[in-house]
Coordinates of C-alpha atoms and ligand atoms in Angstrom, one line a residue:
M1 CA 77.4 50.5 -55.5
Q2 CA 76.9 49.8 -59.2
L3 CA 79.7 47.3 -59.1
A4 CA 78.3 45.6 -56.0
R5 CA 75.0 45.3 -57.7
R6 CA 76.5 43.9 -60.8
L7 CA 78.5 41.4 -58.8
A8 CA 75.6 40.3 -56.6
G9 CA 73.7 39.5 -59.8
G10 CA 76.6 37.4 -61.1
P11 CA 77.9 34.1 -59.9
L12 CA 78.7 34.4 -56.2
W13 CA 81.4 31.8 -56.3
I14 CA 83.8 34.2 -57.9
V15 CA 84.5 35.8 -54.5
P16 CA 85.6 32.7 -52.6
L17 CA 87.5 31.6 -55.6
A18 CA 89.5 34.8 -55.7
L19 CA 90.1 34.6 -52.0
G20 CA 91.3 31.1 -52.4
I21 CA 93.8 32.0 -55.1
L22 CA 95.0 34.8 -52.9
L23 CA 95.5 32.3 -50.0
I24 CA 97.5 29.9 -52.2
L25 CA 99.8 32.8 -53.2
V26 CA 100.5 33.8 -49.6
P27 CA 104.1 32.5 -49.6
Y28 CA 104.9 35.2 -52.1
F29 CA 103.8 38.0 -49.8
N30 CA 106.6 37.6 -47.3
L31 CA 104.3 37.7 -44.3
E32 CA 105.5 37.3 -40.7
Y33 CA 106.1 33.8 -39.6
S34 CA 103.5 34.0 -36.8
I35 CA 100.8 35.1 -39.3
V36 CA 101.7 32.4 -41.8
R37 CA 101.4 29.8 -39.0
Q38 CA 98.0 31.2 -37.9
L39 CA 96.8 31.0 -41.5
Q40 CA 97.9 27.4 -41.8
L41 CA 96.1 26.4 -38.6
A42 CA 93.0 28.4 -39.6
M43 CA 92.9 26.5 -42.9
I44 CA 93.2 23.2 -41.1
L45 CA 90.4 24.3 -38.7
S46 CA 88.2 25.4 -41.6
L47 CA 88.4 21.8 -43.0
L48 CA 87.3 20.4 -39.6
V49 CA 84.5 22.9 -39.3
S50 CA 83.4 22.3 -42.8
G51 CA 83.1 18.6 -42.1
L52 CA 80.9 19.3 -39.0
N53 CA 78.8 21.6 -41.1
L54 CA 77.8 18.8 -43.4
S55 CA 76.3 16.8 -40.5
L56 CA 75.2 19.6 -38.2
G57 CA 74.2 22.4 -40.6
F58 CA 73.0 20.4 -43.6
A59 CA 71.7 17.1 -42.2
G60 CA 70.8 18.5 -38.8
E61 CA 72.7 15.9 -36.7
L62 CA 74.8 17.2 -33.9
A63 CA 78.0 15.1 -34.0
L64 CA 81.2 16.0 -32.0
G65 CA 83.3 13.2 -33.4
Q66 CA 85.1 15.4 -35.9
V67 CA 88.1 15.3 -33.6
A68 CA 88.3 11.6 -33.6
M69 CA 88.4 11.5 -37.4
Y70 CA 91.0 14.3 -37.3
A71 CA 93.1 12.2 -35.0
A72 CA 92.6 9.1 -37.2
G73 CA 93.9 11.1 -40.2
A74 CA 96.8 12.6 -38.3
Y75 CA 98.0 9.3 -36.8
T76 CA 97.6 7.5 -40.1
A77 CA 99.7 10.1 -41.9
G78 CA 102.2 10.3 -39.0
L79 CA 102.8 6.6 -38.9
L80 CA 103.1 6.3 -42.7
S81 CA 105.7 9.1 -42.6
K82 CA 107.6 7.5 -39.8
N83 CA 107.8 4.3 -41.8
G84 CA 109.2 6.2 -44.8
H85 CA 106.1 6.9 -46.8
T86 CA 106.6 10.7 -46.8
D87 CA 104.6 11.5 -49.9
I88 CA 102.0 14.0 -48.8
L89 CA 99.5 12.9 -51.5
L90 CA 99.7 9.3 -50.3
Q91 CA 99.3 10.5 -46.7
L92 CA 96.3 12.6 -47.6
A93 CA 94.6 9.8 -49.4
A94 CA 95.3 7.3 -46.6
A95 CA 94.2 9.8 -43.9
G96 CA 91.0 10.6 -45.8
L97 CA 90.2 6.9 -46.0
A98 CA 91.0 6.2 -42.4
A99 CA 88.8 9.1 -41.2
L100 CA 86.0 7.8 -43.5
L101 CA 86.3 4.4 -41.8
V102 CA 86.2 5.9 -38.3
G103 CA 83.3 8.1 -39.4
V104 CA 81.2 5.2 -40.7
L105 CA 82.0 2.8 -37.8
T106 CA 81.2 5.4 -35.1
G107 CA 78.3 6.9 -37.1
I108 CA 76.3 3.7 -37.6
P109 CA 75.3 3.1 -33.9
G110 CA 74.7 6.8 -33.1
L111 CA 72.8 7.5 -36.3
R112 CA 70.6 4.4 -35.9
L113 CA 69.5 5.5 -32.5
G114 CA 68.6 9.1 -33.3
S115 CA 70.0 12.5 -32.9
W116 CA 70.8 12.8 -29.2
S117 CA 72.5 9.4 -29.2
L118 CA 74.8 10.6 -31.9
A119 CA 75.7 13.6 -29.9
M120 CA 76.4 11.4 -26.9
T121 CA 78.3 8.6 -28.7
S122 CA 80.5 11.0 -30.6
F123 CA 81.1 13.0 -27.4
F124 CA 82.3 9.8 -25.6
L125 CA 84.4 9.0 -28.6
V126 CA 86.3 12.3 -28.1
L127 CA 86.7 11.5 -24.4
L128 CA 88.0 8.0 -25.1
L129 CA 90.5 9.2 -27.7
P130 CA 93.6 9.8 -25.5
D131 CA 93.1 6.4 -23.9
V132 CA 92.7 4.6 -27.3
I133 CA 95.9 6.3 -28.4
A134 CA 97.6 5.3 -25.2
I135 CA 96.6 1.6 -25.7
F136 CA 98.6 1.5 -29.0
K137 CA 101.5 3.1 -27.2
E138 CA 104.1 1.1 -29.1
D139 CA 103.2 2.7 -32.3
T140 CA 101.7 6.0 -31.3
G141 CA 104.0 7.0 -28.5
G142 CA 101.0 7.2 -26.2
R143 CA 100.6 10.4 -24.2
N144 CA 104.1 11.4 -25.0
G145 CA 103.1 11.9 -28.6
L146 CA 104.3 10.6 -31.9
T147 CA 107.8 11.8 -32.8
G148 CA 110.0 11.0 -35.8
I149 CA 107.6 12.2 -38.4
L150 CA 109.7 13.0 -41.5
S151 CA 109.4 16.1 -43.6
P152 CA 106.8 15.7 -46.3
T153 CA 107.7 15.1 -49.9
M154 CA 105.8 15.1 -53.2
F155 CA 106.8 12.9 -56.1
G156 CA 110.1 12.3 -54.4
R157 CA 110.9 16.0 -53.9
M158 CA 111.3 17.5 -50.5
L159 CA 108.8 20.3 -49.8
T160 CA 110.0 23.7 -48.5
P161 CA 107.8 25.4 -45.8
E162 CA 106.5 27.6 -48.6
D163 CA 105.6 24.6 -50.7
Y164 CA 103.9 23.0 -47.8
F165 CA 101.8 26.2 -47.2
M166 CA 100.7 25.9 -50.7
V167 CA 99.8 22.3 -50.3
I168 CA 97.6 23.2 -47.3
A169 CA 96.0 26.0 -49.2
V170 CA 95.3 24.0 -52.3
V171 CA 93.8 21.1 -50.3
T172 CA 91.6 23.6 -48.5
V173 CA 90.5 25.4 -51.6
A174 CA 89.8 22.1 -53.4
W175 CA 87.7 20.8 -50.5
F176 CA 85.6 23.9 -50.4
A177 CA 85.0 23.6 -54.1
V178 CA 83.9 20.0 -53.5
M179 CA 81.7 21.1 -50.5
R180 CA 80.2 23.9 -52.6
N181 CA 79.4 21.6 -55.4
I182 CA 77.7 19.2 -53.0
A183 CA 75.8 22.0 -51.3
V184 CA 74.3 23.4 -54.5
S185 CA 73.6 20.0 -55.9
R186 CA 70.4 17.9 -55.5
H187 CA 72.3 16.1 -52.6
G188 CA 72.6 19.5 -50.8
T189 CA 68.8 20.0 -51.2
A190 CA 68.1 16.5 -50.0
L191 CA 70.2 17.1 -46.9
R192 CA 68.1 20.2 -46.1
V193 CA 65.0 18.2 -46.6
L194 CA 66.3 15.7 -44.1
K195 CA 67.2 18.5 -41.7
Q196 CA 63.7 20.0 -41.9
S197 CA 62.1 16.7 -41.1
P198 CA 63.0 13.0 -41.4
V199 CA 59.3 12.3 -41.9
L200 CA 59.2 14.6 -44.9
A201 CA 62.4 13.1 -46.3
A202 CA 61.0 9.5 -45.9
S203 CA 57.7 10.6 -47.5
M204 CA 59.7 11.7 -50.5
G205 CA 61.4 8.4 -50.9
I206 CA 64.7 9.4 -49.2
N207 CA 66.3 6.7 -47.1
V208 CA 66.8 8.7 -43.9
F209 CA 69.5 6.5 -42.3
R210 CA 71.6 6.3 -45.5
M211 CA 71.3 10.0 -46.0
K212 CA 72.5 10.8 -42.5
L213 CA 75.3 8.4 -42.8
M214 CA 76.3 9.9 -46.1
A215 CA 76.5 13.3 -44.5
Y216 CA 78.4 12.1 -41.5
A217 CA 80.8 10.0 -43.5
L218 CA 81.5 12.7 -46.1
G219 CA 82.2 15.1 -43.2
A220 CA 84.9 12.7 -42.1
V221 CA 86.9 13.2 -45.2
P222 CA 88.0 16.9 -44.6
A223 CA 88.8 16.0 -41.0
G224 CA 91.1 13.2 -42.2
L225 CA 92.8 15.6 -44.7
A226 CA 93.2 18.1 -41.9
G227 CA 94.8 15.5 -39.7
A228 CA 97.4 14.6 -42.4
L229 CA 98.1 18.3 -43.0
F230 CA 98.5 18.9 -39.3
A231 CA 100.9 15.9 -38.8
S232 CA 103.4 17.1 -41.4
L233 CA 103.1 20.7 -40.2
D234 CA 104.8 20.3 -36.9
L235 CA 106.2 16.8 -37.5
Y236 CA 104.9 15.9 -34.1
I237 CA 101.4 15.0 -32.8
S238 CA 100.1 14.1 -29.4
P239 CA 96.7 13.2 -27.9
E240 CA 96.5 16.8 -26.5
A241 CA 96.0 18.1 -30.0
F242 CA 92.8 16.1 -30.3
G243 CA 91.2 16.9 -27.0
F244 CA 87.9 18.3 -25.9
T245 CA 89.0 21.9 -26.4
V246 CA 89.5 21.3 -30.0
A247 CA 86.0 19.7 -30.2
T248 CA 84.5 22.8 -28.7
T249 CA 86.5 25.1 -30.9
I250 CA 85.2 23.3 -34.0
L251 CA 81.6 23.5 -32.7
A252 CA 82.0 27.2 -31.8
A253 CA 83.5 28.1 -35.2
S254 CA 80.7 26.2 -36.9
V255 CA 78.0 28.0 -35.1
L256 CA 79.7 31.4 -35.3
G257 CA 80.3 31.1 -39.1
G258 CA 76.8 29.7 -39.7
S259 CA 76.7 25.9 -39.8
A260 CA 74.2 25.7 -42.7
S261 CA 76.6 27.5 -45.0
V262 CA 79.6 26.4 -47.1
Y263 CA 82.0 29.3 -46.5
G264 CA 80.7 30.0 -43.0
A265 CA 83.3 27.4 -41.9
V266 CA 86.1 29.6 -43.2
F267 CA 84.7 32.7 -41.5
G268 CA 84.2 30.9 -38.2
A269 CA 87.6 29.1 -38.3
F270 CA 89.6 32.3 -39.1
V271 CA 87.8 34.4 -36.4
L272 CA 88.4 31.7 -33.8
Q273 CA 92.0 30.9 -34.8
F274 CA 93.1 34.5 -34.9
G275 CA 90.9 35.5 -32.0
L276 CA 92.1 32.8 -29.7
N277 CA 95.8 33.3 -30.3
Q278 CA 96.3 37.0 -30.1
S279 CA 98.2 36.7 -26.8
T280 CA 99.2 34.1 -24.3
D281 CA 97.0 35.8 -21.7
F282 CA 94.1 35.2 -24.0
Q283 CA 94.9 31.5 -24.4
K284 CA 94.5 30.9 -20.7
Y285 CA 90.8 31.8 -21.1
S286 CA 90.4 30.1 -24.4
L287 CA 87.6 27.8 -23.3
V288 CA 85.7 30.8 -21.9
V289 CA 86.3 32.7 -25.2
T290 CA 85.2 29.7 -27.2
G291 CA 82.1 29.5 -25.1
A292 CA 81.4 33.2 -25.6
F293 CA 81.8 32.8 -29.4
L294 CA 79.4 29.8 -29.3
I295 CA 76.8 31.9 -27.5
I296 CA 77.3 34.9 -29.7
G297 CA 76.9 32.7 -32.8
G298 CA 74.0 30.7 -31.5
V299 CA 72.0 33.4 -29.9
L300 CA 72.7 36.7 -31.5
L301 CA 73.3 35.7 -35.0
T302 CA 70.9 33.2 -36.4
G303 CA 72.7 31.8 -39.4
G304 CA 76.1 32.9 -38.0
L305 CA 78.4 35.3 -39.6
S306 CA 77.7 34.0 -43.1
G307 CA 74.0 34.7 -42.5
L308 CA 74.9 38.2 -41.6
A309 CA 77.1 38.6 -44.6
R310 CA 74.4 37.3 -46.9
A311 CA 71.9 39.8 -45.4
L312 CA 74.4 42.6 -46.0
W313 CA 75.0 41.4 -49.5
R314 CA 71.4 41.5 -50.2
K315 CA 71.0 45.0 -48.8
L316 CA 73.9 46.1 -51.0
A317 CA 72.3 44.6 -54.0
A318 CA 69.0 46.1 -53.2
G319 CA 67.8 45.6 -56.8
Q320 CA 67.6 41.9 -56.1
P321 CA 64.4 40.8 -54.4
A322 CA 65.3 38.3 -51.7
A323 CA 61.8 37.3 -50.6
A324 CA 58.8 36.1 -52.4
P325 CA 57.0 38.6 -54.6
A326 CA 53.4 39.4 -53.8
D327 CA 50.7 36.9 -54.5
R328 CA 49.7 37.2 -58.1
S329 CA 48.5 34.5 -60.4
D330 CA 50.4 33.6 -63.4
P331 CA 48.2 34.3 -66.4
D332 CA 49.8 31.5 -68.5
A333 CA 49.3 28.9 -65.9
S334 CA 45.5 29.1 -65.5
A335 CA 45.0 29.1 -69.3
G336 CA 44.7 25.3 -69.0
D337 CA 47.0 24.5 -72.0
E338 CA 47.5 20.8 -72.7
V339 CA 47.9 18.9 -69.5
P340 CA 50.6 16.3 -69.5
A341 CA 49.7 12.9 -68.3
V342 CA 49.9 11.9 -64.7
P343 CA 50.2 8.1 -64.6
G344 CA 47.8 7.2 -61.8
K345 CA 47.7 3.7 -60.3
V346 CA 44.9 1.9 -58.4
L347 CA 45.2 2.1 -54.6
K348 CA 43.4 -0.6 -52.8
V349 CA 42.9 -0.7 -49.0
E350 CA 41.2 -3.8 -47.7
G351 CA 40.3 -4.5 -44.1
V352 CA 43.0 -2.3 -42.6
A353 CA 43.0 -2.2 -38.8
K354 CA 45.1 -0.4 -36.3
A355 CA 45.1 0.0 -32.5
F356 CA 47.1 2.4 -30.5
G357 CA 47.2 0.7 -27.1
G358 CA 43.6 0.1 -26.3
N359 CA 42.3 2.7 -28.7
Q360 CA 41.1 1.0 -31.9
A361 CA 41.7 3.8 -34.4
L362 CA 40.8 1.8 -37.5
K363 CA 38.6 -1.3 -37.4
G364 CA 38.8 -2.8 -40.9
V365 CA 38.5 -0.1 -43.5
D366 CA 38.2 -0.6 -47.2
L367 CA 38.9 2.0 -49.8
T368 CA 39.6 1.9 -53.5
A369 CA 41.0 4.9 -55.4
T370 CA 41.3 4.7 -59.2
P371 CA 43.1 6.8 -61.8
G372 CA 41.3 9.8 -63.2
R373 CA 39.1 10.1 -60.1
V374 CA 39.1 12.1 -56.9
T375 CA 38.3 9.9 -53.9
A376 CA 37.4 12.0 -50.8
L377 CA 37.8 10.8 -47.3
I378 CA 35.6 12.5 -44.7
G379 CA 34.6 12.0 -41.2
P380 CA 34.5 13.7 -37.8
N381 CA 37.7 14.4 -35.9
G382 CA 39.4 11.3 -34.5
S383 CA 37.6 9.1 -37.0
G384 CA 41.0 7.8 -38.3
K385 CA 41.5 9.7 -41.6
T386 CA 45.1 10.8 -40.9
T387 CA 45.9 7.4 -39.4
L388 CA 44.7 5.8 -42.6
L389 CA 47.0 8.1 -44.7
N390 CA 49.9 7.3 -42.4
M391 CA 49.3 3.6 -42.8
I392 CA 49.2 3.9 -46.6
C393 CA 52.4 5.8 -46.4
G394 CA 54.1 3.2 -44.3
F395 CA 54.6 5.4 -41.2
Y396 CA 52.6 3.0 -39.1
R397 CA 52.4 -0.8 -39.4
T398 CA 49.0 -2.4 -40.0
D399 CA 47.6 -4.8 -37.5
A400 CA 45.6 -6.5 -40.2
G401 CA 44.6 -5.9 -43.8
V402 CA 46.1 -5.3 -47.2
I403 CA 47.3 -2.0 -48.8
A404 CA 48.2 -2.3 -52.5
L405 CA 49.2 0.0 -55.3
D406 CA 48.5 -1.7 -58.6
E407 CA 48.9 -5.2 -57.1
R408 CA 52.1 -4.3 -55.2
Q409 CA 51.5 -4.8 -51.5
L410 CA 52.7 -1.9 -49.4
Q411 CA 51.8 -2.8 -45.9
R412 CA 55.2 -4.3 -44.9
M413 CA 57.3 -1.6 -46.5
G414 CA 59.0 1.3 -44.8
P415 CA 57.9 4.9 -45.6
D416 CA 60.7 5.7 -48.0
Q417 CA 60.1 2.5 -49.9
V418 CA 56.4 3.1 -50.1
A419 CA 57.1 6.6 -51.5
R420 CA 59.4 5.2 -54.1
T421 CA 56.6 2.8 -55.2
G422 CA 54.6 5.9 -56.1
V423 CA 52.7 7.2 -53.1
A424 CA 53.1 10.9 -52.6
R425 CA 51.5 13.0 -49.9
T426 CA 51.1 16.5 -48.7
F427 CA 51.1 17.4 -45.0
Q428 CA 48.3 19.0 -42.9
T429 CA 50.9 21.6 -42.0
P430 CA 53.1 22.3 -45.0
N431 CA 56.5 20.9 -44.5
I432 CA 59.0 22.9 -46.4
P433 CA 62.8 23.0 -45.8
E434 CA 64.5 26.3 -45.0
G435 CA 67.1 28.0 -47.1
I436 CA 66.1 26.8 -50.6
T437 CA 64.1 28.2 -53.4
V438 CA 60.7 27.1 -54.6
R439 CA 62.3 25.4 -57.6
E440 CA 64.8 23.5 -55.4
A441 CA 62.1 22.4 -53.0
V442 CA 60.1 21.0 -55.9
M443 CA 63.0 19.4 -57.6
A444 CA 63.8 17.5 -54.3
G445 CA 60.7 15.4 -55.1
R446 CA 62.7 13.7 -57.9
Y447 CA 65.7 13.0 -55.7
A448 CA 64.9 9.4 -54.8
G449 CA 63.5 8.5 -58.2
H450 CA 66.4 9.7 -60.4
R451 CA 69.8 9.0 -59.0
A452 CA 73.2 10.5 -59.5
T453 CA 76.0 9.8 -57.0
V454 CA 77.7 12.4 -54.8
L455 CA 80.9 11.9 -56.8
E456 CA 79.0 12.5 -60.0
A457 CA 77.6 15.7 -58.5
V458 CA 81.0 16.9 -57.3
L459 CA 82.6 16.4 -60.6
R460 CA 79.5 17.4 -62.6
L461 CA 79.7 14.2 -64.7
P462 CA 77.4 13.6 -67.6
R463 CA 74.8 11.6 -65.7
Y464 CA 74.6 14.3 -63.0
R465 CA 74.1 16.9 -65.6
K466 CA 71.4 14.9 -67.3
V467 CA 69.5 14.2 -64.1
R468 CA 69.8 17.9 -63.2
K469 CA 68.5 18.9 -66.6
G470 CA 65.5 16.6 -66.0
D471 CA 65.0 18.1 -62.6
L472 CA 64.9 21.6 -63.9
A473 CA 62.6 20.8 -66.8
E474 CA 60.2 18.8 -64.7
A475 CA 60.1 21.5 -62.0
D476 CA 59.0 24.0 -64.6
R477 CA 56.4 21.6 -65.8
V478 CA 54.8 20.9 -62.5
L479 CA 55.1 24.5 -61.3
D480 CA 53.2 25.5 -64.4
L481 CA 50.7 22.9 -63.6
V482 CA 50.0 24.3 -60.2
G483 CA 50.4 27.9 -61.4
I484 CA 53.3 29.2 -59.3
R485 CA 56.1 29.0 -61.8
H486 CA 56.6 32.8 -61.6
L487 CA 57.7 32.2 -57.9
E488 CA 60.3 29.6 -58.7
D489 CA 63.3 31.7 -57.5
A490 CA 61.6 32.9 -54.3
E491 CA 62.6 31.4 -51.0
A492 CA 60.2 28.5 -50.4
T493 CA 59.5 29.1 -46.7
A494 CA 58.6 32.8 -47.5
L495 CA 55.5 31.9 -49.5
P496 CA 52.1 32.4 -48.0
L497 CA 50.2 29.4 -46.8
G498 CA 48.1 28.9 -50.0
Q499 CA 51.2 28.9 -52.2
R500 CA 53.1 26.6 -49.8
R501 CA 50.3 24.1 -50.3
L502 CA 50.5 24.4 -54.0
L503 CA 54.3 23.9 -53.7
E504 CA 53.7 20.7 -51.8
V505 CA 51.4 19.5 -54.5
A506 CA 54.0 20.3 -57.2
R507 CA 56.7 18.5 -55.1
C508 CA 54.4 15.4 -55.2
L509 CA 53.6 15.7 -58.8
I510 CA 57.2 15.9 -60.0
G511 CA 57.7 12.3 -59.0
N512 CA 54.8 11.2 -61.3
P513 CA 53.1 9.6 -58.3
G514 CA 50.8 6.6 -58.7
V515 CA 48.6 8.1 -56.0
L516 CA 48.4 11.6 -54.5
L517 CA 47.3 11.8 -50.9
L518 CA 46.2 15.3 -49.8
D519 CA 45.6 15.8 -46.1
E520 CA 43.4 18.8 -45.4
T521 CA 45.0 20.8 -48.2
A522 CA 42.4 23.5 -48.1
S523 CA 42.3 24.3 -44.4
G524 CA 43.4 27.8 -43.6
L525 CA 43.1 29.0 -47.2
D526 CA 40.9 31.9 -48.3
E527 CA 38.2 31.4 -51.0
D528 CA 40.4 32.3 -53.9
E529 CA 43.1 30.0 -52.8
V530 CA 40.6 27.2 -52.3
E531 CA 39.3 27.7 -55.8
R532 CA 42.9 27.7 -57.1
L533 CA 43.7 24.5 -55.3
A534 CA 40.4 22.9 -56.5
E535 CA 41.4 23.8 -60.1
V536 CA 44.8 22.1 -59.6
I537 CA 43.2 19.0 -58.3
R538 CA 40.8 18.8 -61.2
R539 CA 43.7 19.2 -63.6
V540 CA 45.6 16.3 -61.9
R541 CA 42.5 14.2 -62.1
D542 CA 41.9 15.0 -65.7
A543 CA 45.5 14.2 -66.5
G544 CA 44.9 10.7 -65.2
G545 CA 46.1 11.0 -61.6
T546 CA 44.7 9.1 -58.7
V547 CA 43.8 11.5 -55.9
V548 CA 42.8 10.8 -52.3
L549 CA 41.5 13.9 -50.6
V550 CA 41.1 14.2 -46.9
E551 CA 39.0 17.3 -46.4
H552 CA 36.8 19.1 -43.9
N553 CA 35.5 21.7 -46.4
F554 CA 32.3 19.8 -47.4
Q555 CA 31.5 22.1 -50.2
L556 CA 34.9 21.5 -51.8
V557 CA 34.5 17.8 -51.3
L558 CA 31.1 17.9 -53.1
S559 CA 32.4 19.9 -56.0
L560 CA 35.6 17.8 -56.5
A561 CA 34.9 14.2 -55.4
D562 CA 33.9 11.4 -57.8
E563 CA 33.5 9.2 -54.8
I564 CA 33.2 10.0 -51.1
V565 CA 34.2 7.6 -48.3
A566 CA 32.9 8.6 -44.8
L567 CA 34.6 7.2 -41.7
A568 CA 33.2 7.2 -38.2
H569 CA 35.1 5.8 -35.2
G570 CA 37.5 4.0 -37.4
E571 CA 34.8 2.3 -39.4
L572 CA 33.2 2.9 -42.8
M573 CA 30.1 4.9 -42.3
A574 CA 29.1 5.4 -45.9
K575 CA 30.5 5.3 -49.4
G576 CA 29.0 6.8 -52.6
T577 CA 28.8 9.6 -55.0
P578 CA 28.4 13.1 -53.7
E579 CA 24.6 12.9 -54.3
E580 CA 24.3 9.7 -52.3
I581 CA 26.4 11.1 -49.4
Q582 CA 24.3 14.3 -49.4
N583 CA 21.2 12.1 -49.0
N584 CA 22.7 9.8 -46.4
E585 CA 20.9 10.6 -43.2
R586 CA 23.6 9.1 -41.0
V587 CA 26.4 11.1 -42.5
M588 CA 24.3 14.3 -42.4
S589 CA 23.5 13.9 -38.7
E590 CA 26.7 12.4 -37.4
Y591 CA 29.2 14.3 -39.5
L592 CA 27.5 17.5 -40.3
G593 CA 25.2 17.7 -37.3
I594 CA 22.3 18.5 -39.5
D595 CA 18.8 17.4 -38.6
P596 CA 17.6 15.4 -41.6
D597 CA 14.1 16.7 -41.1
A598 CA 15.0 20.3 -41.1
P599 CA 15.3 22.0 -44.5
A600 CA 19.0 22.7 -44.4
S601 CA 21.5 23.3 -47.0
P602 CA 24.3 20.8 -47.1
H603 CA 26.6 23.5 -48.4
V604 CA 28.3 24.1 -45.2
V605 CA 31.9 24.9 -44.9
L606 CA 33.0 22.8 -42.1
A607 CA 36.5 24.2 -41.7
D608 CA 34.9 26.7 -39.3
V609 CA 32.9 24.1 -37.4
L610 CA 35.5 21.5 -37.0
T611 CA 39.0 22.5 -36.2
D612 CA 41.3 19.5 -36.4
G613 CA 43.7 19.7 -33.6
A614 CA 45.4 16.4 -34.4
Q615 CA 47.9 17.2 -37.0
D616 CA 49.8 14.8 -39.2
G617 CA 50.1 12.3 -36.4
V618 CA 53.6 11.3 -37.2
G619 CA 55.3 14.4 -35.9
R620 CA 57.6 16.5 -38.1
Ligands
LIG701 P1 41.4 12.2 -37.9 O1 42.5 12.5 -38.8 O2 40.2 11.5 -38.6 O3 40.9 13.4 -37.2 P2 43.2 10.5 -36.5 O4 43.6 9.5 -37.5 O5 44.2 11.6 -36.3 O6 41.8 11.1 -36.9 O7 43.0 9.8 -35.2 C1 42.2 8.6 -35.0 C2 42.3 8.1 -33.6 O8 43.6 7.5 -33.4 C3 42.2 9.1 -32.5 O9 41.5 8.6 -31.5 C4 43.6 9.4 -32.1 O10 43.7 9.8 -30.8 C5 44.3 8.1 -32.4 N1 45.7 8.2 -32.7 C6 46.2 8.7 -33.9 N2 47.5 8.7 -34.0 C7 47.9 8.2 -32.8 C8 49.2 7.9 -32.2 N3 50.3 8.1 -32.9 N4 49.2 7.3 -31.0 C9 48.1 7.1 -30.3 N5 46.8 7.3 -30.8 C10 46.7 7.9 -32.0
LIG702 MG1 43.6 14.4 -39.4

């Protein structure tokens, strides 16, 4: 128990590394041939599953085309071998590239169209595969299969079966090291952001299509490697090895192992490989068994076997708190030590109009927000506040008008481009990815602004380390600023609403935004939390930030805003200082429903009166 606790506190990668070394050394253990063969096939399956995990588990795209890339790798390697190029390293490289090419070519149309089309296009790709192979019958042997593959060599030396086992094991271990490095890097976090919501990803400056394509294409590489390894294992390949059954097996193993995990692929692949091949009787029902595994994995075990293992691990290491600690404020944070500068820019909205069908949501709205000031946007439900934010962020195209941030016009840009220009926003319903810590969720806000390639992340090259160091330091800074630094290791989605809102603000601030758009940030918060949030907004303003606040809590608006803009039916109703707005009869009667003649207090908390059903408008 003591040991387990110690281990759980230490770096977890030691366990897979030890298992990997054990696997590489298997040829020395004199195992039975049948077991050795199952191990080899299980490793090849793990590679395939791992590739699927990248697109399905991390990026949230269901793609079944893994098998096609597997076939591309296998035939590339097989044909090379047949033509005398027997070096396995050469074959692996060529197969990886061929699979990457197939991945990119087949991914582009499906990914452009959206998630279901990718599932469908990749599904048809799998169905087409045998026919495609048959078309090139001259070279591939068509349905009869490709024979004449020569025994693999390395640097001119023939490989024994034991050597070849080690090659498979080393490639598998190396790929999982790569995969692990991607998963824990900023790219892994960005993929989880994408999975949570493409809208969120775009609002953080991430190019959604490129990101999806990256995951899909990267996932092709292990499939290609698996293909090459498979071709030289039996020295024979045929279209049957790349059929629909294999596609389902990969999917089932992924779901069973937990598709959002790195090592889940190994769990799932080994369970299926050994489970399916126990006896020939069993094999007859393999599709049924695979289906059963799929259902078990998908329904009973959320997070798959790896999720289960992680939960057990946590129980064992009971000393380690897994969830967020209770809400407590950080005494250091609210001390208001020196506030670092937030370089705000001028946001200018002029004559912006937008119609949805016949519904004129905005009819020429002007708004100017300047650095060091809070500009509040108020108005009854349906008056167009969220629509205006969505137009500024580039989620909707303007029908007319100009939106500019420090002279740079935004109205023709896509949402990710707008975000990279310096527009950051929070969502009416906090939008926070699963499976990452508060610190990672905040660091993701710097992903688009500070680049390091996947290769740099995998190899941990200097630029990656530098960017990562910046990510960590900046996350500390903004978490201090919003006062939740003590929660940085907690799971982000486990935070209560108030802190999730603060987390979103921190995620915006880490990118040093030119303007910060807050959509109903205070709704659903209790009084203390509202006060906390108000304090954070004041700090941002005092640090020079430009803040646009859409808010129903009128008291909060009055206490925070330097200028208030009131909308009604998509038009400007009034504009002025809090005093001017408080004394504006039209605003008081139309928005607050207060009779101007009656002696009423304007200090009404409207969150209770008006509940905004329309959420962020752009979906999640
Ligand atoms: P607010 O945030 O001020 O409550 P909204 O901006 O959500 O108001 O809505 C303004 C008007 O635009 C409403 O009439 C709403 O029905 C309409 N609207 C907003 N988004 C869409 C959309 N995506 N499609 C059609 N109509 C929309
Ligand atoms: Mg709204």
